[in-house]
CSV table of C-alpha atoms in Angstrom, one decimal:
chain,number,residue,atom,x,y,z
Y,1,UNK,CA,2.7,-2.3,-2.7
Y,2,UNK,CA,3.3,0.9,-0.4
Y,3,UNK,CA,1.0,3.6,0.2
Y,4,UNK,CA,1.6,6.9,1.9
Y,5,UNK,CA,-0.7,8.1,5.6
Y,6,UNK,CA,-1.1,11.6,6.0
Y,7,UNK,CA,-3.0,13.5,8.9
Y,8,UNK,CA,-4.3,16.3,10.1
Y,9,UNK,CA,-2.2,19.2,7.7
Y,10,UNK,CA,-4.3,22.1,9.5
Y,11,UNK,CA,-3.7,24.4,6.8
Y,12,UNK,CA,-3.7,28.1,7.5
Y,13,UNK,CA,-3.1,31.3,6.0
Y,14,UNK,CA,0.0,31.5,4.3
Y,15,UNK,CA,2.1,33.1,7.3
Y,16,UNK,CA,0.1,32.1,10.1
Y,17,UNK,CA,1.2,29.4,12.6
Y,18,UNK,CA,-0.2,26.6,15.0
Y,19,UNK,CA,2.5,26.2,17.9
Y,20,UNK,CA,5.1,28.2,16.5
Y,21,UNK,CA,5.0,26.1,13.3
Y,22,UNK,CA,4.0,26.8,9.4
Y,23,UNK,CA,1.5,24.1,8.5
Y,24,UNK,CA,1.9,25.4,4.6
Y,25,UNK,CA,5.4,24.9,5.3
Y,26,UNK,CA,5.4,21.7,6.9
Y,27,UNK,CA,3.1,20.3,4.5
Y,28,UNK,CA,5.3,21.0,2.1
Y,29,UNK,CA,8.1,20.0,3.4
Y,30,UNK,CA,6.1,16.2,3.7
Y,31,UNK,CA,5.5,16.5,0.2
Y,32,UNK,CA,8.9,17.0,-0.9
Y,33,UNK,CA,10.3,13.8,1.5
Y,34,UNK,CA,7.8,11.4,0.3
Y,35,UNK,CA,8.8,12.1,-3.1
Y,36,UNK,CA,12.4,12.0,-2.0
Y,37,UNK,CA,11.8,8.4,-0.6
Y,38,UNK,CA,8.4,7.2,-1.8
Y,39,UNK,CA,7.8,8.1,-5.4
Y,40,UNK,CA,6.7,4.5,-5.9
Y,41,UNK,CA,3.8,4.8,-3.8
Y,42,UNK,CA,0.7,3.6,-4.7
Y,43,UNK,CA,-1.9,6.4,-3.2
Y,44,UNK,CA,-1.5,8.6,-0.5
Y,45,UNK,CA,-4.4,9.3,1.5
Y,46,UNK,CA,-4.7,12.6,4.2
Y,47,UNK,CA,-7.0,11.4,6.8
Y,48,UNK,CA,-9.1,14.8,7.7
Y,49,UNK,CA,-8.2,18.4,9.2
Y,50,UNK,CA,-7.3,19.9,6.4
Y,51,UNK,CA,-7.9,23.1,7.4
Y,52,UNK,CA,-7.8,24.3,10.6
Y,53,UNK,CA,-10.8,26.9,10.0
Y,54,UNK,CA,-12.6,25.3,7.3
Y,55,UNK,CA,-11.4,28.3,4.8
Y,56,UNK,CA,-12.7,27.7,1.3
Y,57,UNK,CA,-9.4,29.0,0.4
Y,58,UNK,CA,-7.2,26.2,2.2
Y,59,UNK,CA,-9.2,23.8,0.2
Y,60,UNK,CA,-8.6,25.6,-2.8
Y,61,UNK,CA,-5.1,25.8,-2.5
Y,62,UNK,CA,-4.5,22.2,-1.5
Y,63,UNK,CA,-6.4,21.1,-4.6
Y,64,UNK,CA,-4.3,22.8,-6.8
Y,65,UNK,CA,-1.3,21.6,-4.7
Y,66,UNK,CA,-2.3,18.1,-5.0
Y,67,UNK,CA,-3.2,18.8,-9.0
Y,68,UNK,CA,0.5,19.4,-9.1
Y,69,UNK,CA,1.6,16.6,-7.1
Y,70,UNK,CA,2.4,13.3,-8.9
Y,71,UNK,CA,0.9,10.7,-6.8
Y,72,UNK,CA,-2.8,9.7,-6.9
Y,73,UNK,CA,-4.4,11.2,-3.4
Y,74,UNK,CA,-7.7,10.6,-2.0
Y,75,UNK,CA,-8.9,12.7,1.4
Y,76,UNK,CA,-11.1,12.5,4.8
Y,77,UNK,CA,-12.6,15.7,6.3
Y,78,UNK,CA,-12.1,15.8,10.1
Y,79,UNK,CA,-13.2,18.1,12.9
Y,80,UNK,CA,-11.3,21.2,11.6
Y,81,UNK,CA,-12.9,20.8,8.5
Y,82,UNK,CA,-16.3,21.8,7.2
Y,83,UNK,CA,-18.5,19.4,4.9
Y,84,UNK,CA,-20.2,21.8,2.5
Y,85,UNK,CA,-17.7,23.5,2.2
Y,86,UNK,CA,-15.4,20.6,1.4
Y,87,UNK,CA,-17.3,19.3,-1.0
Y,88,UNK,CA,-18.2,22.6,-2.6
Y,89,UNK,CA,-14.0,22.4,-3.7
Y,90,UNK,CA,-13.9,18.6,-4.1
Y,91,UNK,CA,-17.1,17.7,-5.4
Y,92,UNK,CA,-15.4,14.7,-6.6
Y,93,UNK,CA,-15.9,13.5,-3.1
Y,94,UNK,CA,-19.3,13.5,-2.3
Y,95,UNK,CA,-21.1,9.9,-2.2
Y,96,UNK,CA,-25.0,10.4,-1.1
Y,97,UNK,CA,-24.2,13.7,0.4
Y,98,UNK,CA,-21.0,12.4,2.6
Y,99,UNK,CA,-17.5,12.9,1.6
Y,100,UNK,CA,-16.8,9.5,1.8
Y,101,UNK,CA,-16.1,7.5,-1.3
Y,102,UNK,CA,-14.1,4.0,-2.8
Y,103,UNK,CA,-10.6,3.2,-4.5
Y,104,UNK,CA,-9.4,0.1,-5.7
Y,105,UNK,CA,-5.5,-0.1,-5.4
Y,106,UNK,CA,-3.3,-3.3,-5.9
Y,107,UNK,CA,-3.7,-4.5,-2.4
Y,108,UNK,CA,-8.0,-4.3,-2.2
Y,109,UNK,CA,-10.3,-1.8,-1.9
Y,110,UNK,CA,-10.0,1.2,0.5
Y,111,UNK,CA,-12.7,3.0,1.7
Y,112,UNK,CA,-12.5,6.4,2.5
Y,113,UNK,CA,-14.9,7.7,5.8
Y,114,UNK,CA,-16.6,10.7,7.3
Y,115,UNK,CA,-16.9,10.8,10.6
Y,116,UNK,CA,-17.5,14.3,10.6
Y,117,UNK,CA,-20.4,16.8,12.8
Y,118,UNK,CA,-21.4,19.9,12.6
Y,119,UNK,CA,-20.6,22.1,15.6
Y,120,UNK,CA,-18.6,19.2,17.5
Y,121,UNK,CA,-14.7,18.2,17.9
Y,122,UNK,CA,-16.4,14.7,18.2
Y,123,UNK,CA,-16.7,12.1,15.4
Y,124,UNK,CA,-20.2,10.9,14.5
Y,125,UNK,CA,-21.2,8.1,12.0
Y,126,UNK,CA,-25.0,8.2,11.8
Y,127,UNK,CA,-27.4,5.6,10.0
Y,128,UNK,CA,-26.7,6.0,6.5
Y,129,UNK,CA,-23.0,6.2,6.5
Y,130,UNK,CA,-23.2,3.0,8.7
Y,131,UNK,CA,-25.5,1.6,6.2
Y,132,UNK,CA,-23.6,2.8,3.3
Y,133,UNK,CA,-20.2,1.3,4.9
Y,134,UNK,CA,-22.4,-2.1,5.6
Y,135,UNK,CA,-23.1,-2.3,2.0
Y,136,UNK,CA,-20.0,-1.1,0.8
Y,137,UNK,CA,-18.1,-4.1,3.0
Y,138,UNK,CA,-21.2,-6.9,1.6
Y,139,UNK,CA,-20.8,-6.2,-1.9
Y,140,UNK,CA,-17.3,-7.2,-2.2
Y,141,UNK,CA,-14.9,-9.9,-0.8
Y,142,UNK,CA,-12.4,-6.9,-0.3
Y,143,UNK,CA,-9.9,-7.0,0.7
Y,144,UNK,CA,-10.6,-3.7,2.1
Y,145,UNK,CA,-8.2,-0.8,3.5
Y,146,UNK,CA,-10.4,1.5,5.8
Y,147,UNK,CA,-9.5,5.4,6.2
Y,148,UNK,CA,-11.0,7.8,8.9
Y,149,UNK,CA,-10.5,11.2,10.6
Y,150,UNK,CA,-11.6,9.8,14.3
Y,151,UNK,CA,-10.1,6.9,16.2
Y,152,UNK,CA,-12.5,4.4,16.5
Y,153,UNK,CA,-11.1,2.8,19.4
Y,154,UNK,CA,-10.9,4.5,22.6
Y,155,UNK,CA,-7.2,6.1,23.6
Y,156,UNK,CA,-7.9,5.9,27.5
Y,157,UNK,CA,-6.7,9.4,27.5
Y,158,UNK,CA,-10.2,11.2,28.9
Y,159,UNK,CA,-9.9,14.8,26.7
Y,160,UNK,CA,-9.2,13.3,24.0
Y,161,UNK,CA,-12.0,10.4,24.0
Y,162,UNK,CA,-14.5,13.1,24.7
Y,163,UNK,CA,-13.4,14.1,21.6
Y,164,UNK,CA,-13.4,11.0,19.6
Y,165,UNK,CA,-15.4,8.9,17.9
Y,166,UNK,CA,-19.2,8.9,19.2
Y,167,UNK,CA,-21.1,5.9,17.6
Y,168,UNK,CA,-17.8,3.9,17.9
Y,169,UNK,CA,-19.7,1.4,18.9
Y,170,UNK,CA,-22.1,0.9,16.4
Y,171,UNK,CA,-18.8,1.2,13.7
Y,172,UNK,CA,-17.2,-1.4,15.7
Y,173,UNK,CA,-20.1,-3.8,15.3
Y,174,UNK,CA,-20.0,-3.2,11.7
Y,175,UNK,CA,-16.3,-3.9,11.2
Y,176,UNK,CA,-16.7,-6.8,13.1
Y,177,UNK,CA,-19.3,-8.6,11.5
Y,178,UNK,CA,-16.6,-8.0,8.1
Y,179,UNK,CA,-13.5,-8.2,10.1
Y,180,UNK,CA,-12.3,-11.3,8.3
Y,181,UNK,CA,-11.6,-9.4,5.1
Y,182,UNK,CA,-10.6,-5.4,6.7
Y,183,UNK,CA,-7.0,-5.8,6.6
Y,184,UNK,CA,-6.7,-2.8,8.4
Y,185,UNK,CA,-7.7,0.7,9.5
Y,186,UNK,CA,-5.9,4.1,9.7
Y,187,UNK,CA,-6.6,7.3,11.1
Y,188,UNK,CA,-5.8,10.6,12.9
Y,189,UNK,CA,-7.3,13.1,14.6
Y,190,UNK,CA,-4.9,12.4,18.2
Y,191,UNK,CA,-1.3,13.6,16.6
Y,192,UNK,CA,0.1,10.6,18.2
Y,193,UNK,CA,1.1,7.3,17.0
Y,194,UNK,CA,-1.0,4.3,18.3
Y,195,UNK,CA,-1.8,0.8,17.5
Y,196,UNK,CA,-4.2,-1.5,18.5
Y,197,UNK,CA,-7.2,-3.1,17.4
Y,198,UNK,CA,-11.0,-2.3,15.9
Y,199,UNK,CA,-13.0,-5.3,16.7
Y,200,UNK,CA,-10.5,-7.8,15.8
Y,201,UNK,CA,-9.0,-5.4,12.9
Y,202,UNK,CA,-5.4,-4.2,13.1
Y,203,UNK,CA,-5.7,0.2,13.5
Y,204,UNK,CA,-3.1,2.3,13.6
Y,205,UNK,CA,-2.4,6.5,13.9
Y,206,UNK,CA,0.3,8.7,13.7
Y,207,UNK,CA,1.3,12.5,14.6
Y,208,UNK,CA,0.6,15.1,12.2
Y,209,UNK,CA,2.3,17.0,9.7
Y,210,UNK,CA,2.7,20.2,12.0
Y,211,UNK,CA,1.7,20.0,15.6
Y,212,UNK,CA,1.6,17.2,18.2
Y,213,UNK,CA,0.2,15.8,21.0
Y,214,UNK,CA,1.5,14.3,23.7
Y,215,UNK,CA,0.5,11.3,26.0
Y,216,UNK,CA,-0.2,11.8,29.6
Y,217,UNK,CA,-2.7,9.9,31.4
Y,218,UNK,CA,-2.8,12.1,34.5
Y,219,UNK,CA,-3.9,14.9,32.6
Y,220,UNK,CA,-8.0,14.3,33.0
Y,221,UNK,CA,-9.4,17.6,31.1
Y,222,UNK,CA,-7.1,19.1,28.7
Y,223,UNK,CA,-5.7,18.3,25.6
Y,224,UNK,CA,-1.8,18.5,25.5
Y,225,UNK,CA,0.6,19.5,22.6
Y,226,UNK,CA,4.3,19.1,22.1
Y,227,UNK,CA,7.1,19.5,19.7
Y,228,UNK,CA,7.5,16.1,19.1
Y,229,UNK,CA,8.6,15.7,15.2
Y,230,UNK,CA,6.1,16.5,12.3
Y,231,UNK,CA,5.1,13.1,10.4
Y,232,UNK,CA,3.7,11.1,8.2
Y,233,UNK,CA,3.2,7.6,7.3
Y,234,UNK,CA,4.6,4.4,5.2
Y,235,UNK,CA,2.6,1.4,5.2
Y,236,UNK,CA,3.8,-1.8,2.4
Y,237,UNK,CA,1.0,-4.2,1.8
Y,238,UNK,CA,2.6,-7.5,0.9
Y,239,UNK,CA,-0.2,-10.2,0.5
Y,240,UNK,CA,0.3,-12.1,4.0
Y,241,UNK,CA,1.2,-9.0,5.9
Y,242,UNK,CA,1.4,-5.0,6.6
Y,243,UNK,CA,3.8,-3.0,8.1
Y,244,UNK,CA,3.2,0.7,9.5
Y,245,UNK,CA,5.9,3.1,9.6
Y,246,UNK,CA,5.6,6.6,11.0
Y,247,UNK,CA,8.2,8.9,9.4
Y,248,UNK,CA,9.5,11.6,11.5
Y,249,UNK,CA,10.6,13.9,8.8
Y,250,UNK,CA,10.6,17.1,11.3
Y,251,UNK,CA,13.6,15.7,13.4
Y,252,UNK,CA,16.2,17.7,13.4
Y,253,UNK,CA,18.9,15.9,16.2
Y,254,UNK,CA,21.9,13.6,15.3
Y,255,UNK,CA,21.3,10.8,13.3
Y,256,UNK,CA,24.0,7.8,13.9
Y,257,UNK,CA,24.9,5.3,11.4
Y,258,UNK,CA,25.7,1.6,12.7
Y,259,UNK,CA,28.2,0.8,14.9
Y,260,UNK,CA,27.7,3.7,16.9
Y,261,UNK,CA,28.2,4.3,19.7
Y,262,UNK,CA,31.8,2.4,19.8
Y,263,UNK,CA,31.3,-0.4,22.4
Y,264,UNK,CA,35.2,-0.4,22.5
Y,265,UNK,CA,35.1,2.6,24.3
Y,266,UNK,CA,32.5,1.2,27.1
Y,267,UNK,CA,33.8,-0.4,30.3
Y,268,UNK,CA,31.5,-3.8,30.4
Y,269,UNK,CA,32.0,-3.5,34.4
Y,270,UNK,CA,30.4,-0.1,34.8
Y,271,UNK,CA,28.6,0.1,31.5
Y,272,UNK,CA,29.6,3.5,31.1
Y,273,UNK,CA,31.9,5.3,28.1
């Protein structure tokens, strides 16, 4: 089966722009691409920052969007984002006063997180959602797909761990007591594709639908952005294995068919055309 990762669509006023791009426009132009190339997806889950200001009218407009849109979609709130009023548009989402919630696809069962705090770019997963994730994971034999807004693993780039998730630990623990039956976890929040680990659990990110980040470990206190390609991702869930794709659907260079470049015209002394 294949489902579809999105993150952090920062949605603005129509017109207004985050690094000289249109996240209206951008978004948009993801939708149209994954239906180009992925109509047959399963779900397709946007993993938080919805808004970039927490407007009630972002919210409103992407649920009508999504109303429109042909493929079943399920959604994480991030730091951008506000709860209440999340939840006040979609209250669909709300599980014990969390927009977190449960979907049962082909593959298992995915769980859908909030990692989100009030007043903080940092991601927080208190008591009860670590008790409600504990008995979520216990009650089944999964398997299960987990979805979150934060990473939960550091990036060992120091802005943007101050930044991520705070009780990583304690969500760590949890995974890994369940760890033989998470096949895997996905989130955002960085704009930048990464892979790794979550106690033993295979976790992987991707770039965003507008802006990007970029990676440089020198850089100790701010955050960096780019214009790196917008995104979004492809995973296909077979029963033995999953494979991660992140789709770059803002580049705009030369794409080259095989066979190029033509090795006949190389000299194989110099290595040079």
């Amino acid at each position: 089966m294949k489902l579809i990762h999105l993150s952090d669509i920062h949605l603005t006023t129509p017109g207004n722009t985050i690094g000289g791009r249109d996240p209206r426009a951008n978004f948009e132009r993801a939708l149209t691409h994954i239906l180009r190339d992925h109509a047959d997806a399963e779900l397709m889950v946007i993993t938080g920052d919805l808004s970039d200001w927490a407007d009630r009218s972002d919210y409103e407009w992407l649920k009508a969007r999504l109303q429109e849109f042909p493929l079943p979609v399920r959604l994480c709130i991030g730091n951008h984002d506000d709860r209440a009023t999340f939840l006040s548009v979609f209250p669909e989402c709300n599980e014990g006063g969390f927009a977190q919630g449960v979907k049962d696809i082909a593959a298992g069962r995915c769980l859908f997180l909030d990692t989100w705090g009030p007043e903080s770019h940092a991601g927080f997963y208190c008591e009860a959602r670590q008790q409600w994730l504990e008995q979520q994971l216990s009650e089944s034999d999964g398997p299960f797909f987990l979805f979150m807004h934060h990473n939960p693993i550091p990036t060992h780039l120091a802005p943007m761990d101050a930044i991520g998730l705070h009780d990583d630990v304690a969500f760590r623990r949890i995974v890994g007591r369940h760890r033989d039956k998470i096949r895997h976890i996905f989130f955002g929040h960085c704009h930048i594709p990464m892979a790794g680990s979550t106690a033993g659990v295979p976790t992987t990110s991707l770039r965003g639908t507008n802006h990007a980040s970029y990676v440089n470990f020198a850089e100790t206190k701010m955050l960096l952005g780019s214009d790196l390609p917008e995104s979004y991702g492809v995973a296909f869930i077979g029963e033995d294995y999953v494979t991660v794709h992140m789709i770059e659907f803002g580049y705009q260079g030369e794409i080259r068919s095989g066979g190029s470049p033509d090795y006949t015209a190389w000299d194989r002394e110099t290595m040079q055309r």
